[in-house]
PDB file of C-alpha atoms in Angstrom:
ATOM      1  CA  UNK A   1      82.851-153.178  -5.605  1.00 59.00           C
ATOM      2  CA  UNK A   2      86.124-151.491  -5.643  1.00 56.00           C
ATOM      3  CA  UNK A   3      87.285-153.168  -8.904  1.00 73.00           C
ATOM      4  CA  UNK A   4      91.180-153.463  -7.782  1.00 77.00           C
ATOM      5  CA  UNK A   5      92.038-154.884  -4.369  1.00 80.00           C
ATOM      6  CA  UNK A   6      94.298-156.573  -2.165  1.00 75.00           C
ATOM      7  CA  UNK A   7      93.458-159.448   0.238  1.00 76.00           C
ATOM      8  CA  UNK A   8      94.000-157.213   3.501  1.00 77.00           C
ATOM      9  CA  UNK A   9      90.994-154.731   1.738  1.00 81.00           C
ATOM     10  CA  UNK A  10      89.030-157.939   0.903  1.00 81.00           C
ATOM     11  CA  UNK A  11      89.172-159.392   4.014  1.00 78.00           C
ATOM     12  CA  UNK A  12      88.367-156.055   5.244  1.00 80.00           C
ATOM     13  CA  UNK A  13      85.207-155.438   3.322  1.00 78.00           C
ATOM     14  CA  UNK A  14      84.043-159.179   4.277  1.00 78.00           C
ATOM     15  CA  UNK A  15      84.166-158.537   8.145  1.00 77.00           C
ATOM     16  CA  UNK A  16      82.098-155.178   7.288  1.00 78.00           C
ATOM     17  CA  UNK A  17      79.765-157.393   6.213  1.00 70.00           C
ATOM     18  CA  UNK A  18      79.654-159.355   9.113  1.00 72.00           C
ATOM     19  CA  UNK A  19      80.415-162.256   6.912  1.00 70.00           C
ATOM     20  CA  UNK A  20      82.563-163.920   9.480  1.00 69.00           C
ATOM     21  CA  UNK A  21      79.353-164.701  11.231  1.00 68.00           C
ATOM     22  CA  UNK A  22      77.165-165.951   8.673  1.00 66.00           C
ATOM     23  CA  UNK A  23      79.684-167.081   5.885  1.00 65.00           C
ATOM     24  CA  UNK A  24      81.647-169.208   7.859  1.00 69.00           C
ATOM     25  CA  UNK A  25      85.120-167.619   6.359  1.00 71.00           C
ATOM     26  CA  UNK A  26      88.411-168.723   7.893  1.00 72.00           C
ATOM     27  CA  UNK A  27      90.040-165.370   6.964  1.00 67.00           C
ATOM     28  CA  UNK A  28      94.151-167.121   6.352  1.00 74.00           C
ATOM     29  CA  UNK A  29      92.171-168.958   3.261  1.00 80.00           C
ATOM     30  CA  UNK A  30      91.414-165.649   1.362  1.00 82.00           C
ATOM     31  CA  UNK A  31      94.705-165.508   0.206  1.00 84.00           C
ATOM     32  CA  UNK A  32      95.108-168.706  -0.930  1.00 83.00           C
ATOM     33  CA  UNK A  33      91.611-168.523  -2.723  1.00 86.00           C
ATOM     34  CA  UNK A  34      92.615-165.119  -4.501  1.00 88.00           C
ATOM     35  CA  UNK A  35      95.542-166.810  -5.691  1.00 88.00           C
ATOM     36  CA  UNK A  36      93.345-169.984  -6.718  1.00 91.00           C
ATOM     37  CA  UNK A  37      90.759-167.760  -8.885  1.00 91.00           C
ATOM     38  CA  UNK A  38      93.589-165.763 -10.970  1.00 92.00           C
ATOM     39  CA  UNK A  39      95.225-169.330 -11.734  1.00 94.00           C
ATOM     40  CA  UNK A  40      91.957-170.540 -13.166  1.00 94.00           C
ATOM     41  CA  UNK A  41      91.821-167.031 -14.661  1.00 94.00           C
ATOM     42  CA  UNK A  42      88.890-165.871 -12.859  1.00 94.00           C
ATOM     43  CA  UNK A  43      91.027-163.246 -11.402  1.00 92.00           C
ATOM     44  CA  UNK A  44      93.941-160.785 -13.044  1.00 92.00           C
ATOM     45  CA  UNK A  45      96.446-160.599 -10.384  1.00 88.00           C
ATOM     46  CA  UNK A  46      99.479-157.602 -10.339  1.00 89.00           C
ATOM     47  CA  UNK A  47     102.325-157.157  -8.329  1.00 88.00           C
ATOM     48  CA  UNK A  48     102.713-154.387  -6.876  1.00 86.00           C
ATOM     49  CA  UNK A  49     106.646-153.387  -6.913  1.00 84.00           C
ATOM     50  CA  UNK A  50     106.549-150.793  -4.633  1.00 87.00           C
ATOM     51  CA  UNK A  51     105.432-152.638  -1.713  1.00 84.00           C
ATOM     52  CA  UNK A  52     106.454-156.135  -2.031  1.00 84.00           C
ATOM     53  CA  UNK A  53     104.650-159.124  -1.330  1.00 80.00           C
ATOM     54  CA  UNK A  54     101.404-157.374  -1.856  1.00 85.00           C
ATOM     55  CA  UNK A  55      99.610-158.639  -5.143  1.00 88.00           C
ATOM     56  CA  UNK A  56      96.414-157.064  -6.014  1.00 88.00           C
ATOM     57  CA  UNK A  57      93.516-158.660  -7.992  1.00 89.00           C
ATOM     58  CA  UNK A  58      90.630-157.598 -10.271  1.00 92.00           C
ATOM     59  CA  UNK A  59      87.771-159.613 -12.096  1.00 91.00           C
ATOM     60  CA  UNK A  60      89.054-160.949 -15.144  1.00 93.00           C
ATOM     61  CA  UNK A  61      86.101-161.374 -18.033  1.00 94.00           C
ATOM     62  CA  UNK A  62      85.631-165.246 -16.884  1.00 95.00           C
ATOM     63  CA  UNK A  63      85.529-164.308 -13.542  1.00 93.00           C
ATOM     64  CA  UNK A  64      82.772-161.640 -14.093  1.00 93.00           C
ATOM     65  CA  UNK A  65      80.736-163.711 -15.752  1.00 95.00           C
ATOM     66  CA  UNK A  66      80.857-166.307 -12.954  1.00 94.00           C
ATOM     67  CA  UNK A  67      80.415-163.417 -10.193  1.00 91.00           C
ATOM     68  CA  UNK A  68      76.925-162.830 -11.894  1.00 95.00           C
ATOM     69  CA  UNK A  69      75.850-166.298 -12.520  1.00 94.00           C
ATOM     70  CA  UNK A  70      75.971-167.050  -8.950  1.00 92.00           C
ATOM     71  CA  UNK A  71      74.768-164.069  -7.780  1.00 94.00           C
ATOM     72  CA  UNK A  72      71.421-164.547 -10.392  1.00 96.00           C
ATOM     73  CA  UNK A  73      71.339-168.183  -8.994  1.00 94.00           C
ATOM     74  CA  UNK A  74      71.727-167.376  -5.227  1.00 93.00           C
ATOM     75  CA  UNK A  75      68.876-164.679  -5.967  1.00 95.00           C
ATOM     76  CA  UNK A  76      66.124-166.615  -7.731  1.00 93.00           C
ATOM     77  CA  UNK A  77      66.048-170.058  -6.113  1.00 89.00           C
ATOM     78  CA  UNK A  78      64.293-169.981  -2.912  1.00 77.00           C
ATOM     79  CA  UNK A  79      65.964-172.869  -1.517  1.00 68.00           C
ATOM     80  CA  UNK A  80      69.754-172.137  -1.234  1.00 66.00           C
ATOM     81  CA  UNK A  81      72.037-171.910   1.866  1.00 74.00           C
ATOM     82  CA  UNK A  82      71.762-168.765   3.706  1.00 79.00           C
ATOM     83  CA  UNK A  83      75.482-168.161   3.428  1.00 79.00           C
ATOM     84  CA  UNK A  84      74.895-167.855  -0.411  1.00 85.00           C
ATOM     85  CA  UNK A  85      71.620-165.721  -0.176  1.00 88.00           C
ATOM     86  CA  UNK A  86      73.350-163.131   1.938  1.00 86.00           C
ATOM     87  CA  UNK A  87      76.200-162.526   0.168  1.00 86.00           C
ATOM     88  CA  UNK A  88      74.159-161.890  -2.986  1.00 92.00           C
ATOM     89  CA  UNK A  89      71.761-159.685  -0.451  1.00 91.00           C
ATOM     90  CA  UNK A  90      75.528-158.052   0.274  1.00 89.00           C
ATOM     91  CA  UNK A  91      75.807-157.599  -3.459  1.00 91.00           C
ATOM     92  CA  UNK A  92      72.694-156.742  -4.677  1.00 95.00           C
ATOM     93  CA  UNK A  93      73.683-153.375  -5.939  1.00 94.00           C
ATOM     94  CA  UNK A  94      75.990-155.121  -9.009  1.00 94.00           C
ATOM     95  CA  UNK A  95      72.468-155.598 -10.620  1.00 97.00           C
ATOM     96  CA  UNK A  96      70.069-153.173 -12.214  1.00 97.00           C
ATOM     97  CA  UNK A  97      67.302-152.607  -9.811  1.00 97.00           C
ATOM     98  CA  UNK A  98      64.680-154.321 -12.330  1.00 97.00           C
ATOM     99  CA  UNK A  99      66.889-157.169 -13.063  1.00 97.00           C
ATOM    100  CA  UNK A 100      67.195-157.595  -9.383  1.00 97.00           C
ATOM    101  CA  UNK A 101      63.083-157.418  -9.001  1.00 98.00           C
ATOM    102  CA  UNK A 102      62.644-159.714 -11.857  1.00 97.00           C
ATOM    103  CA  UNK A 103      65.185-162.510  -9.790  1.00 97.00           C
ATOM    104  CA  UNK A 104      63.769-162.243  -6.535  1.00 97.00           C
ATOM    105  CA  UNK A 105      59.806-162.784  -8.422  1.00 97.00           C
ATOM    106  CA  UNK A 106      61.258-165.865  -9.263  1.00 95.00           C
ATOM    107  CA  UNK A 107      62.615-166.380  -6.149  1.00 95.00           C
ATOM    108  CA  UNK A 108      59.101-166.078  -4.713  1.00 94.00           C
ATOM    109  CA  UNK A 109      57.453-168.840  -7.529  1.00 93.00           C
ATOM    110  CA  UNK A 110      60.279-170.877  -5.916  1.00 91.00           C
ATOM    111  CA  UNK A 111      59.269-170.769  -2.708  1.00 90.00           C
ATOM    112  CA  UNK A 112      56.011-170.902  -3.768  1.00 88.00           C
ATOM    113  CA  UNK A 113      56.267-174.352  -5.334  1.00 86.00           C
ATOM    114  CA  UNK A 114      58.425-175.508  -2.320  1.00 81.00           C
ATOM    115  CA  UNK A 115      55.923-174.896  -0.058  1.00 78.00           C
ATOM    116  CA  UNK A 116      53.199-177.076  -2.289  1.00 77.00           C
ATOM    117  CA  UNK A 117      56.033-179.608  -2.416  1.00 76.00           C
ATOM    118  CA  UNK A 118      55.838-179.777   1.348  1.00 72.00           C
ATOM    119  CA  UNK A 119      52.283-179.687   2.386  1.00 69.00           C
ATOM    120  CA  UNK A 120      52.173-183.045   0.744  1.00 71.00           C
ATOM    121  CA  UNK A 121      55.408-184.448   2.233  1.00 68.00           C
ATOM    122  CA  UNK A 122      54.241-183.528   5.582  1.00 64.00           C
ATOM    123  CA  UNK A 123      51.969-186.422   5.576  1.00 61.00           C
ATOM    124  CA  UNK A 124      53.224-188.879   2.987  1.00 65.00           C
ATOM    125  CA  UNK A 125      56.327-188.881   4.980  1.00 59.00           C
ATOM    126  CA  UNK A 126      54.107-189.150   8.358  1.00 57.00           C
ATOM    127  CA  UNK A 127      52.423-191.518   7.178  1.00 60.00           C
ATOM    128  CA  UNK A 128      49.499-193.317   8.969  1.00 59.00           C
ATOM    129  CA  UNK A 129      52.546-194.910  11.763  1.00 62.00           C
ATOM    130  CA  UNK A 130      51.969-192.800  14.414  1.00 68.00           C
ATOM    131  CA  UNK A 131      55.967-192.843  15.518  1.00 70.00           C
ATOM    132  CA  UNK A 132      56.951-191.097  12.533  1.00 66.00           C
ATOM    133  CA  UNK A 133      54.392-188.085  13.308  1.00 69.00           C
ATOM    134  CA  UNK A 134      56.764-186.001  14.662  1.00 76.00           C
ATOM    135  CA  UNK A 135      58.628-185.610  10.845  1.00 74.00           C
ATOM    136  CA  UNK A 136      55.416-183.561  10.153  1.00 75.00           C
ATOM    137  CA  UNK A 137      57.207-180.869  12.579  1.00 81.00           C
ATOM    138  CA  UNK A 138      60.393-180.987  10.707  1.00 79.00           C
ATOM    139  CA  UNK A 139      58.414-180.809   7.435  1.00 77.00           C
ATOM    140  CA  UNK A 140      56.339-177.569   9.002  1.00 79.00           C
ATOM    141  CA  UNK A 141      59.118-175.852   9.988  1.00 84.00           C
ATOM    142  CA  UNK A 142      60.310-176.003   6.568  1.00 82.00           C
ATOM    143  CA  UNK A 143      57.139-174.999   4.678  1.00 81.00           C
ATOM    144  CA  UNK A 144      56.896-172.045   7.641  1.00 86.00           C
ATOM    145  CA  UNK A 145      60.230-170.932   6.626  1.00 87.00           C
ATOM    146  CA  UNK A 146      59.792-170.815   2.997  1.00 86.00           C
ATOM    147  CA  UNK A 147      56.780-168.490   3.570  1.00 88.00           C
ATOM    148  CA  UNK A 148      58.577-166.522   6.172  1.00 91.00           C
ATOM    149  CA  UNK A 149      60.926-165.979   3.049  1.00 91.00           C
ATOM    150  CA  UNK A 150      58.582-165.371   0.774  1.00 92.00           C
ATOM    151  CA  UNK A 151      57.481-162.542   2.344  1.00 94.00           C
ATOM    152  CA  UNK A 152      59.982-161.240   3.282  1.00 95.00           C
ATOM    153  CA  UNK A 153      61.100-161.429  -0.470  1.00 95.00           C
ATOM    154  CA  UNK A 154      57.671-159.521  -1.443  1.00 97.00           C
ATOM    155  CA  UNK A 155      59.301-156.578   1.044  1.00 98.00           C
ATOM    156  CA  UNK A 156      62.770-156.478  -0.412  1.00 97.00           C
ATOM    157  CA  UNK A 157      60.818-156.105  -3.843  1.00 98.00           C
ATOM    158  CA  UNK A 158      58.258-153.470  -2.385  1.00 98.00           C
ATOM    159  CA  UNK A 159      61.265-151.509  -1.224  1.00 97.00           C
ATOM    160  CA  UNK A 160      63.641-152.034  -4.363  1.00 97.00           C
ATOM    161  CA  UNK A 161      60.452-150.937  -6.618  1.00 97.00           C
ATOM    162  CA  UNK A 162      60.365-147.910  -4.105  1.00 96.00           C
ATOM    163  CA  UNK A 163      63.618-146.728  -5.137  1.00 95.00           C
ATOM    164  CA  UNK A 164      65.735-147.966  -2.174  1.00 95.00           C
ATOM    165  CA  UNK A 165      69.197-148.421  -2.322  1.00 94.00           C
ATOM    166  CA  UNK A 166      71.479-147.257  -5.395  1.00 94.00           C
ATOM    167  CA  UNK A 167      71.733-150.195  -8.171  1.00 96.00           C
ATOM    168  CA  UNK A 168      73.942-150.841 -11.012  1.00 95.00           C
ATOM    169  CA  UNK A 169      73.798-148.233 -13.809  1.00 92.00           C
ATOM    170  CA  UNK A 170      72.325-145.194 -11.397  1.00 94.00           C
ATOM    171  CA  UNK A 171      73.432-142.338 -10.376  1.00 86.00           C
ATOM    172  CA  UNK A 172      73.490-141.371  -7.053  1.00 74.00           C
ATOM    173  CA  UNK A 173      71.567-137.958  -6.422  1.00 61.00           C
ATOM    174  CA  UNK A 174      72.067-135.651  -4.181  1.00 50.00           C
ATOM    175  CA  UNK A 175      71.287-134.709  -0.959  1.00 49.00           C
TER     176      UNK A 175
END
């Protein structure tokens, strides 16, 4: 998003996100995870002579192609971790808007064949042993949550197909 940047303005934009709530992040690792991605060459990293100590990074090639692999990936499967499904909600906007519609259709077929998937759990793994009814609960929670996502997934799409929210290769109009 701001296509050179320091760890202070990383960690920055990630608690604007709120991501210290939902992604877990223990904010001393960023560092030592910036430094991680430019030694596998993910990352280009620069010093920056004029204020020492402070290195700042920017996607190399490899690294942008493995920013929008999992961002695709966290998009179109329907059953990923929520951490992962709202930082590519937090990203969104790196996609163009109908690339971004096309992922989250498939993320609705995939929810769509993990609820089927669970209707017939629920009662193979119930069984006819009465003590193991209660699974059927765990089960419905899940198949309830996959169409809770679903549509919700249908909105995001309604809204995106609306025009909402500026995506990759627009430009922003005024007013």
């Amino acid at each position: 998003m701001h296509g050179r940047a320091h760890g202070y303005l990383v960690r920055s934009e990630l608690l604007s996100w709120g991501a210290d709530e939902w992604a877990h992040i223990k904010f001393g690792s960023i560092y030592h995870a910036l430094r991680q991605l430019a030694k596998e060459g993910l990352l280009h990293s620069t010093d920056i002579p004029e204020w020492p100590g402070r290195v700042d990074y920017e996607m190399a090639p490899p690294g942008e192609e493995e920013f929008f692999r999992l961002l695709k990936d966290a998009l179109r499967h329907g059953n990923n971790r929520s951490d992962m499904l709202g930082a590519a909600l937090v990203l969104l906007p790196a996609l163009p808007r109908q690339e971004a519609v096309a992922l989250l259709r498939e993320r609705i077929a995939s929810l769509s064949v993990e609820q089927e998937e669970l209707v017939s759990r629920v009662d193979e793994a119930a069984g006819e042993r009465q003590e193991r009814a209660h699974i059927r609960e765990l089960l419905g929670l899940w198949k309830h949550s996959a169409a809770s996502q679903a549509a919700w997934t249908q909105e995001l799409i309604d809204r995106l197909e609306a025009g909402a929210y500026q995506m990759a290769g627009e430009t922003r109009q005024p007013g």
